[in-house]
Amino acid sequence: MSTVNTMRVISQDTLGGPEVLKEIEVERPAPRSNQVLVRVRAAGLNPTDWKHRATGGFLGEPPFVLGWDVSGVVEAVGIGVATFKPGDEVFGMLPYPWGHGSHAEYVIAPVRALTHKPASIDHVQAGALPLVSLTAWQALVENAELRPGQRVLIHAAAGGVGHVAVQIAKARGAYVIGTASAGKHDFLRELGADEVIDYRETDFTEAVKDVDVVLDTLGGDTSVDSLRVLRPGGIVVSILPVGSDEFDTEAERLGVRAVRMLVDADRAGMRAIADLVEKGELRPTIAGTFPLADAAKAHALGDTGRTTGKLVLVTD
Ligand SMILES: NC(=O)c1ccc[n+]([C@@H]2O[C@H](COP(=O)([O-])OP(=O)(O)OC[C@H]3O[C@@H](n4cnc5c(N)ncnc54)[C@H](OP(=O)(O)O)[C@@H]3O)[C@@H](O)[C@H]2O)c1
């Protein structure tokens, strides 16, 4: 049990499987100027958590505390913070990749990463949303400028990013085509997908054409193949940012656009997401919740790459 000056965090000393994760107690930080200390109530897990756990990724060698999603209650504010006060319920994504650390009882967040949590969702739902929703918003709305009536193809539409991307695209009046294994097709239709493709049985390049926007959540061959289903002038936004040169050369040859992006912490984006939640147009599906101490179990499930919606850690 943590004391008034300490907090429990999920840390690791070595890279590896879920078993390297351990709960430890560390000093509780104090917010500096333009920062708040958030008492974490729930924190989503994302593939970037398992990738960093196993490879170090952007962060290099451990020890480190993972976690970019946060929903919780402001515990203390630093000098100059006018937007929030202790007791406010907030949610957001910590700056990616350097601002990690929400898989903990408390976390420091820059004020600009957070916004007020909509009252219509609980902390588990709010903690599930930030990283995946900002990713989908920045891909579809900011990069692709998705407009009503446009045709959008969303790969891995039942996953964390995909299932919110379907809802954001529908909210913008797009015609949505999603890929998933057959058992997840009813789920996609309930989210609003207009067409579903079983990627295990069907080659999407033969089943779809005249697409305006593709959200590529898979990378590899899918990035280049996706260019071939676009209308002239269409765009593939890939969120697997390291791709082959062929992605660019083939896009140029076909007269379409190829974009790679990394999600970026942003209050304006979080506000747009909160607005969609308040209008009833966006809800996360929760694949499972785990107490902080069981982070390794959540990682093991995430490692499968087969979850529907989001895994979330909850603190007591
Ligand atoms: N660049 C960025 O800033 C950024 C941001 C967020 C995420 N990402 C990356 O984007 C990827 C997706 O993230 P996520 O959170 O959505 O992952 P996720 O929740 O783990 O995705 C799981 C889903 O992927 C589906 N899937 C797996 N292989 C598929 C395939 N070949 N075709 C269609 N669906 C497939 C699975 O459905 P089935 O069981 O039906 O196969 C499952 O529902 C990850 O690699 C992540 O690291 C990048």
mmCIF file of N, CA and C in Angstrom, residues 165-256:
data_model
loop_
_atom_site.group_PDB
_atom_site.id
_atom_site.type_symbol
_atom_site.label_atom_id
_atom_site.label_comp_id
_atom_site.label_asym_id
_atom_site.label_seq_id
_atom_site.Cartn_x
_atom_site.Cartn_y
_atom_site.Cartn_z
ATOM 1 N N ALA A 165 -12.190 4.401 -35.024
ATOM 2 C CA ALA A 165 -12.125 5.014 -36.363
ATOM 3 C C ALA A 165 -13.443 4.809 -37.113
ATOM 4 N N VAL A 166 -14.040 3.629 -36.986
ATOM 5 C CA VAL A 166 -15.339 3.378 -37.642
ATOM 6 C C VAL A 166 -16.362 4.408 -37.151
ATOM 7 N N GLN A 167 -16.387 4.626 -35.838
ATOM 8 C CA GLN A 167 -17.384 5.546 -35.270
ATOM 9 C C GLN A 167 -17.106 6.999 -35.677
ATOM 10 N N ILE A 168 -15.837 7.397 -35.694
ATOM 11 C CA ILE A 168 -15.492 8.771 -36.084
ATOM 12 C C ILE A 168 -15.837 8.995 -37.557
ATOM 13 N N ALA A 169 -15.537 7.995 -38.386
ATOM 14 C CA ALA A 169 -15.839 8.127 -39.821
ATOM 15 C C ALA A 169 -17.357 8.205 -40.047
ATOM 16 N N LYS A 170 -18.120 7.400 -39.322
ATOM 17 C CA LYS A 170 -19.583 7.462 -39.464
ATOM 18 C C LYS A 170 -20.111 8.816 -38.994
ATOM 19 N N ALA A 171 -19.536 9.312 -37.894
ATOM 20 C CA ALA A 171 -19.980 10.614 -37.369
ATOM 21 C C ALA A 171 -19.734 11.724 -38.388
ATOM 22 N N ARG A 172 -18.763 11.535 -39.264
ATOM 23 C CA ARG A 172 -18.470 12.538 -40.304
ATOM 24 C C ARG A 172 -19.218 12.252 -41.594
ATOM 25 N N GLY A 173 -20.098 11.257 -41.568
ATOM 26 C CA GLY A 173 -20.960 11.005 -42.722
ATOM 27 C C GLY A 173 -20.313 10.207 -43.828
ATOM 28 N N ALA A 174 -19.241 9.469 -43.509
ATOM 29 C CA ALA A 174 -18.554 8.681 -44.534
ATOM 30 C C ALA A 174 -19.233 7.321 -44.726
ATOM 31 N N TYR A 175 -18.913 6.688 -45.857
ATOM 32 C CA TYR A 175 -19.319 5.301 -46.127
ATOM 33 C C TYR A 175 -18.152 4.430 -45.672
ATOM 34 N N VAL A 176 -18.407 3.532 -44.695
ATOM 35 C CA VAL A 176 -17.298 2.857 -44.016
ATOM 36 C C VAL A 176 -17.227 1.374 -44.377
ATOM 37 N N ILE A 177 -16.032 0.966 -44.805
ATOM 38 C CA ILE A 177 -15.744 -0.440 -45.099
ATOM 39 C C ILE A 177 -14.678 -0.881 -44.094
ATOM 40 N N GLY A 178 -14.915 -1.994 -43.417
ATOM 41 C CA GLY A 178 -13.956 -2.439 -42.397
ATOM 42 C C GLY A 178 -13.521 -3.864 -42.626
ATOM 43 N N THR A 179 -12.261 -4.180 -42.284
ATOM 44 C CA THR A 179 -11.794 -5.565 -42.360
ATOM 45 C C THR A 179 -11.696 -6.157 -40.955
ATOM 46 N N ALA A 180 -12.095 -7.426 -40.844
ATOM 47 C CA ALA A 180 -12.002 -8.169 -39.575
ATOM 48 C C ALA A 180 -12.275 -9.630 -39.894
ATOM 49 N N SER A 181 -11.926 -10.516 -38.966
ATOM 50 C CA SER A 181 -12.310 -11.921 -39.147
ATOM 51 C C SER A 181 -13.825 -12.036 -38.953
ATOM 52 N N ALA A 182 -14.405 -13.105 -39.537
ATOM 53 C CA ALA A 182 -15.864 -13.190 -39.675
ATOM 54 C C ALA A 182 -16.613 -13.052 -38.346
ATOM 55 N N GLY A 183 -16.044 -13.590 -37.273
ATOM 56 C CA GLY A 183 -16.720 -13.553 -35.970
ATOM 57 C C GLY A 183 -16.925 -12.141 -35.445
ATOM 58 N N LYS A 184 -16.258 -11.163 -36.027
ATOM 59 C CA LYS A 184 -16.352 -9.782 -35.547
ATOM 60 C C LYS A 184 -17.195 -8.889 -36.464
ATOM 61 N N HIS A 185 -17.833 -9.518 -37.479
ATOM 62 C CA HIS A 185 -18.579 -8.699 -38.441
ATOM 63 C C HIS A 185 -19.837 -8.073 -37.843
ATOM 64 N N ASP A 186 -20.541 -8.826 -36.969
ATOM 65 C CA ASP A 186 -21.733 -8.237 -36.334
ATOM 66 C C ASP A 186 -21.324 -7.031 -35.491
ATOM 67 N N PHE A 187 -20.201 -7.170 -34.789
ATOM 68 C CA PHE A 187 -19.688 -6.060 -33.973
ATOM 69 C C PHE A 187 -19.462 -4.827 -34.851
ATOM 70 N N LEU A 188 -18.828 -5.023 -36.001
ATOM 71 C CA LEU A 188 -18.548 -3.881 -36.882
ATOM 72 C C LEU A 188 -19.834 -3.248 -37.406
ATOM 73 N N ARG A 189 -20.818 -4.082 -37.725
ATOM 74 C CA ARG A 189 -22.087 -3.522 -38.224
ATOM 75 C C ARG A 189 -22.777 -2.727 -37.121
ATOM 76 N N GLU A 190 -22.710 -3.233 -35.885
ATOM 77 C CA GLU A 190 -23.313 -2.481 -34.767
ATOM 78 C C GLU A 190 -22.635 -1.118 -34.587
ATOM 79 N N LEU A 191 -21.344 -1.064 -34.881
ATOM 80 C CA LEU A 191 -20.631 0.222 -34.767
ATOM 81 C C LEU A 191 -21.017 1.174 -35.892
ATOM 82 N N GLY A 192 -21.616 0.617 -36.956
ATOM 83 C CA GLY A 192 -22.051 1.474 -38.068
ATOM 84 C C GLY A 192 -21.388 1.179 -39.398
ATOM 85 N N ALA A 193 -20.515 0.164 -39.452
ATOM 86 C CA ALA A 193 -19.838 -0.131 -40.720
ATOM 87 C C ALA A 193 -20.871 -0.479 -41.795
ATOM 88 N N ASP A 194 -20.665 0.047 -43.008
ATOM 89 C CA ASP A 194 -21.594 -0.208 -44.111
ATOM 90 C C ASP A 194 -21.251 -1.502 -44.844
ATOM 91 N N GLU A 195 -19.970 -1.850 -44.864
ATOM 92 C CA GLU A 195 -19.516 -3.081 -45.532
ATOM 93 C C GLU A 195 -18.440 -3.704 -44.673
ATOM 94 N N VAL A 196 -18.401 -5.038 -44.631
ATOM 95 C CA VAL A 196 -17.358 -5.710 -43.867
ATOM 96 C C VAL A 196 -16.671 -6.745 -44.765
ATOM 97 N N ILE A 197 -15.371 -6.892 -44.556
ATOM 98 C CA ILE A 197 -14.594 -7.840 -45.360
ATOM 99 C C ILE A 197 -13.877 -8.787 -44.427
ATOM 100 N N ASP A 198 -14.047 -10.096 -44.682
ATOM 101 C CA ASP A 198 -13.305 -11.099 -43.919
ATOM 102 C C ASP A 198 -11.923 -11.235 -44.561
ATOM 103 N N TYR A 199 -10.926 -10.617 -43.922
ATOM 104 C CA TYR A 199 -9.595 -10.558 -44.536
ATOM 105 C C TYR A 199 -8.954 -11.937 -44.654
ATOM 106 N N ARG A 200 -9.520 -12.922 -43.917
ATOM 107 C CA ARG A 200 -8.928 -14.269 -43.989
ATOM 108 C C ARG A 200 -9.390 -15.018 -45.244
ATOM 109 N N GLU A 201 -10.561 -14.615 -45.761
ATOM 110 C CA GLU A 201 -11.142 -15.301 -46.925
ATOM 111 C C GLU A 201 -11.020 -14.488 -48.206
ATOM 112 N N THR A 202 -10.932 -13.183 -48.049
ATOM 113 C CA THR A 202 -11.054 -12.290 -49.215
ATOM 114 C C THR A 202 -9.867 -11.349 -49.294
ATOM 115 N N ASP A 203 -9.338 -11.204 -50.514
ATOM 116 C CA ASP A 203 -8.282 -10.220 -50.764
ATOM 117 C C ASP A 203 -8.962 -8.860 -50.932
ATOM 118 N N PHE A 204 -8.685 -7.949 -50.013
ATOM 119 C CA PHE A 204 -9.429 -6.675 -50.054
ATOM 120 C C PHE A 204 -9.201 -5.911 -51.358
ATOM 121 N N THR A 205 -8.059 -6.137 -52.006
ATOM 122 C CA THR A 205 -7.805 -5.380 -53.248
ATOM 123 C C THR A 205 -8.747 -5.839 -54.368
ATOM 124 N N GLU A 206 -9.347 -7.034 -54.204
ATOM 125 C CA GLU A 206 -10.313 -7.494 -55.201
ATOM 126 C C GLU A 206 -11.738 -7.143 -54.809
ATOM 127 N N ALA A 207 -11.957 -6.865 -53.499
ATOM 128 C CA ALA A 207 -13.327 -6.639 -53.018
ATOM 129 C C ALA A 207 -13.701 -5.158 -52.943
ATOM 130 N N VAL A 208 -12.720 -4.280 -52.958
ATOM 131 C CA VAL A 208 -12.990 -2.845 -52.750
ATOM 132 C C VAL A 208 -12.323 -2.025 -53.849
ATOM 133 N N LYS A 209 -13.002 -0.945 -54.255
ATOM 134 C CA LYS A 209 -12.350 -0.002 -55.171
ATOM 135 C C LYS A 209 -12.935 1.395 -54.955
ATOM 136 N N ASP A 210 -12.359 2.376 -55.635
ATOM 137 C CA ASP A 210 -12.838 3.768 -55.572
ATOM 138 C C ASP A 210 -12.934 4.299 -54.147
ATOM 139 N N VAL A 211 -11.902 4.000 -53.365
ATOM 140 C CA VAL A 211 -11.878 4.452 -51.972
ATOM 141 C C VAL A 211 -11.176 5.811 -51.910
ATOM 142 N N ASP A 212 -11.712 6.698 -51.060
ATOM 143 C CA ASP A 212 -11.095 8.026 -50.888
ATOM 144 C C ASP A 212 -9.994 8.009 -49.830
ATOM 145 N N VAL A 213 -10.224 7.236 -48.761
ATOM 146 C CA VAL A 213 -9.303 7.259 -47.620
ATOM 147 C C VAL A 213 -9.134 5.837 -47.087
ATOM 148 N N VAL A 214 -7.882 5.427 -46.873
ATOM 149 C CA VAL A 214 -7.614 4.153 -46.182
ATOM 150 C C VAL A 214 -6.881 4.461 -44.889
ATOM 151 N N LEU A 215 -7.353 3.872 -43.793
ATOM 152 C CA LEU A 215 -6.611 3.919 -42.533
ATOM 153 C C LEU A 215 -5.887 2.579 -42.405
ATOM 154 N N ASP A 216 -4.569 2.645 -42.556
ATOM 155 C CA ASP A 216 -3.749 1.426 -42.539
ATOM 156 C C ASP A 216 -3.195 1.201 -41.134
ATOM 157 N N THR A 217 -3.751 0.218 -40.459
ATOM 158 C CA THR A 217 -3.332 -0.122 -39.094
ATOM 159 C C THR A 217 -2.429 -1.350 -39.073
ATOM 160 N N LEU A 218 -2.035 -1.833 -40.271
ATOM 161 C CA LEU A 218 -1.318 -3.108 -40.338
ATOM 162 C C LEU A 218 0.109 -2.978 -40.855
ATOM 163 N N GLY A 219 0.352 -2.055 -41.775
ATOM 164 C CA GLY A 219 1.693 -1.873 -42.336
ATOM 165 C C GLY A 219 2.072 -3.010 -43.275
ATOM 166 N N GLY A 220 3.374 -3.103 -43.581
ATOM 167 C CA GLY A 220 3.866 -4.156 -44.477
ATOM 168 C C GLY A 220 3.220 -4.066 -45.838
ATOM 169 N N ASP A 221 2.879 -5.229 -46.414
ATOM 170 C CA ASP A 221 2.273 -5.260 -47.758
ATOM 171 C C ASP A 221 0.956 -4.496 -47.799
ATOM 172 N N THR A 222 0.254 -4.454 -46.653
ATOM 173 C CA THR A 222 -1.063 -3.796 -46.641
ATOM 174 C C THR A 222 -0.949 -2.323 -47.026
ATOM 175 N N SER A 223 0.150 -1.668 -46.627
ATOM 176 C CA SER A 223 0.303 -0.242 -46.944
ATOM 177 C C SER A 223 0.308 -0.043 -48.458
ATOM 178 N N VAL A 224 1.149 -0.793 -49.153
ATOM 179 C CA VAL A 224 1.284 -0.630 -50.610
ATOM 180 C C VAL A 224 0.022 -1.125 -51.308
ATOM 181 N N ASP A 225 -0.506 -2.284 -50.884
ATOM 182 C CA ASP A 225 -1.724 -2.814 -51.524
ATOM 183 C C ASP A 225 -2.884 -1.832 -51.388
ATOM 184 N N SER A 226 -2.922 -1.107 -50.263
ATOM 185 C CA SER A 226 -4.036 -0.173 -50.024
ATOM 186 C C SER A 226 -4.050 0.957 -51.034
ATOM 187 N N LEU A 227 -2.869 1.327 -51.541
ATOM 188 C CA LEU A 227 -2.802 2.408 -52.547
ATOM 189 C C LEU A 227 -3.606 2.037 -53.785
ATOM 190 N N ARG A 228 -3.706 0.731 -54.050
ATOM 191 C CA ARG A 228 -4.299 0.261 -55.310
ATOM 192 C C ARG A 228 -5.823 0.267 -55.280
ATOM 193 N N VAL A 229 -6.424 0.506 -54.109
ATOM 194 C CA VAL A 229 -7.891 0.557 -54.064
ATOM 195 C C VAL A 229 -8.400 2.000 -54.042
ATOM 196 N N LEU A 230 -7.452 2.961 -54.119
ATOM 197 C CA LEU A 230 -7.839 4.373 -54.038
ATOM 198 C C LEU A 230 -8.322 4.917 -55.366
ATOM 199 N N ARG A 231 -9.194 5.925 -55.273
ATOM 200 C CA ARG A 231 -9.493 6.794 -56.421
ATOM 201 C C ARG A 231 -8.283 7.684 -56.674
ATOM 202 N N PRO A 232 -8.127 8.213 -57.894
ATOM 203 C CA PRO A 232 -7.065 9.212 -58.094
ATOM 204 C C PRO A 232 -7.236 10.341 -57.066
ATOM 205 N N GLY A 233 -6.140 10.732 -56.454
ATOM 206 C CA GLY A 233 -6.209 11.799 -55.446
ATOM 207 C C GLY A 233 -6.512 11.310 -54.049
ATOM 208 N N GLY A 234 -6.807 10.013 -53.909
ATOM 209 C CA GLY A 234 -7.109 9.445 -52.584
ATOM 210 C C GLY A 234 -5.867 9.356 -51.711
ATOM 211 N N ILE A 235 -6.069 8.936 -50.467
ATOM 212 C CA ILE A 235 -4.959 8.947 -49.509
ATOM 213 C C ILE A 235 -4.971 7.689 -48.630
ATOM 214 N N VAL A 236 -3.786 7.123 -48.418
ATOM 215 C CA VAL A 236 -3.603 6.092 -47.387
ATOM 216 C C VAL A 236 -2.852 6.753 -46.240
ATOM 217 N N VAL A 237 -3.434 6.689 -45.042
ATOM 218 C CA VAL A 237 -2.712 7.146 -43.856
ATOM 219 C C VAL A 237 -2.288 5.889 -43.106
ATOM 220 N N SER A 238 -0.973 5.672 -43.036
ATOM 221 C CA SER A 238 -0.459 4.500 -42.338
ATOM 222 C C SER A 238 0.008 4.908 -40.952
ATOM 223 N N ILE A 239 -0.430 4.149 -39.936
ATOM 224 C CA ILE A 239 0.014 4.444 -38.567
ATOM 225 C C ILE A 239 1.139 3.499 -38.154
ATOM 226 N N LEU A 240 1.650 2.746 -39.137
ATOM 227 C CA LEU A 240 2.878 1.986 -38.917
ATOM 228 C C LEU A 240 3.966 2.786 -39.616
ATOM 229 N N PRO A 241 4.616 3.679 -38.885
ATOM 230 C CA PRO A 241 5.358 4.755 -39.559
ATOM 231 C C PRO A 241 6.611 4.332 -40.304
ATOM 232 N N VAL A 242 7.136 3.147 -40.058
ATOM 233 C CA VAL A 242 8.325 2.728 -40.808
ATOM 234 C C VAL A 242 7.879 1.823 -41.944
ATOM 235 N N GLY A 243 7.926 2.339 -43.162
ATOM 236 C CA GLY A 243 7.463 1.538 -44.292
ATOM 237 C C GLY A 243 8.518 1.495 -45.377
ATOM 238 N N SER A 244 8.239 0.737 -46.426
ATOM 239 C CA SER A 244 9.206 0.629 -47.520
ATOM 240 C C SER A 244 9.110 1.848 -48.426
ATOM 241 N N ASP A 245 10.179 2.081 -49.208
ATOM 242 C CA ASP A 245 10.166 3.169 -50.179
ATOM 243 C C ASP A 245 9.058 2.963 -51.200
ATOM 244 N N GLU A 246 8.700 1.701 -51.425
ATOM 245 C CA GLU A 246 7.673 1.391 -52.424
ATOM 246 C C GLU A 246 6.344 2.089 -52.110
ATOM 247 N N PHE A 247 6.082 2.309 -50.819
ATOM 248 C CA PHE A 247 4.852 3.004 -50.409
ATOM 249 C C PHE A 247 4.820 4.386 -51.076
ATOM 250 N N ASP A 248 5.959 5.061 -51.098
ATOM 251 C CA ASP A 248 6.025 6.411 -51.674
ATOM 252 C C ASP A 248 6.091 6.369 -53.210
ATOM 253 N N THR A 249 6.917 5.475 -53.737
ATOM 254 C CA THR A 249 7.095 5.463 -55.199
ATOM 255 C C THR A 249 5.809 5.001 -55.891
ATOM 256 N N GLU A 250 5.145 4.016 -55.311
ATOM 257 C CA GLU A 250 3.905 3.506 -55.905
ATOM 258 C C GLU A 250 2.796 4.560 -55.815
ATOM 259 N N ALA A 251 2.772 5.297 -54.702
ATOM 260 C CA ALA A 251 1.769 6.368 -54.557
ATOM 261 C C ALA A 251 1.963 7.411 -55.660
ATOM 262 N N GLU A 252 3.209 7.774 -55.912
ATOM 263 C CA GLU A 252 3.501 8.783 -56.930
ATOM 264 C C GLU A 252 3.074 8.279 -58.314
ATOM 265 N N ARG A 253 3.382 7.010 -58.568
ATOM 266 C CA ARG A 253 3.040 6.423 -59.869
ATOM 267 C C ARG A 253 1.527 6.416 -60.093
ATOM 268 N N LEU A 254 0.764 6.144 -59.007
ATOM 269 C CA LEU A 254 -0.691 6.024 -59.126
ATOM 270 C C LEU A 254 -1.417 7.366 -59.005
ATOM 271 N N GLY A 255 -0.705 8.418 -58.623
ATOM 272 C CA GLY A 255 -1.354 9.726 -58.454
ATOM 273 C C GLY A 255 -2.217 9.779 -57.197
ATOM 274 N N VAL A 256 -1.739 9.117 -56.146
ATOM 275 C CA VAL A 256 -2.446 9.140 -54.853
ATOM 276 C C VAL A 256 -1.446 9.569 -53.781
#
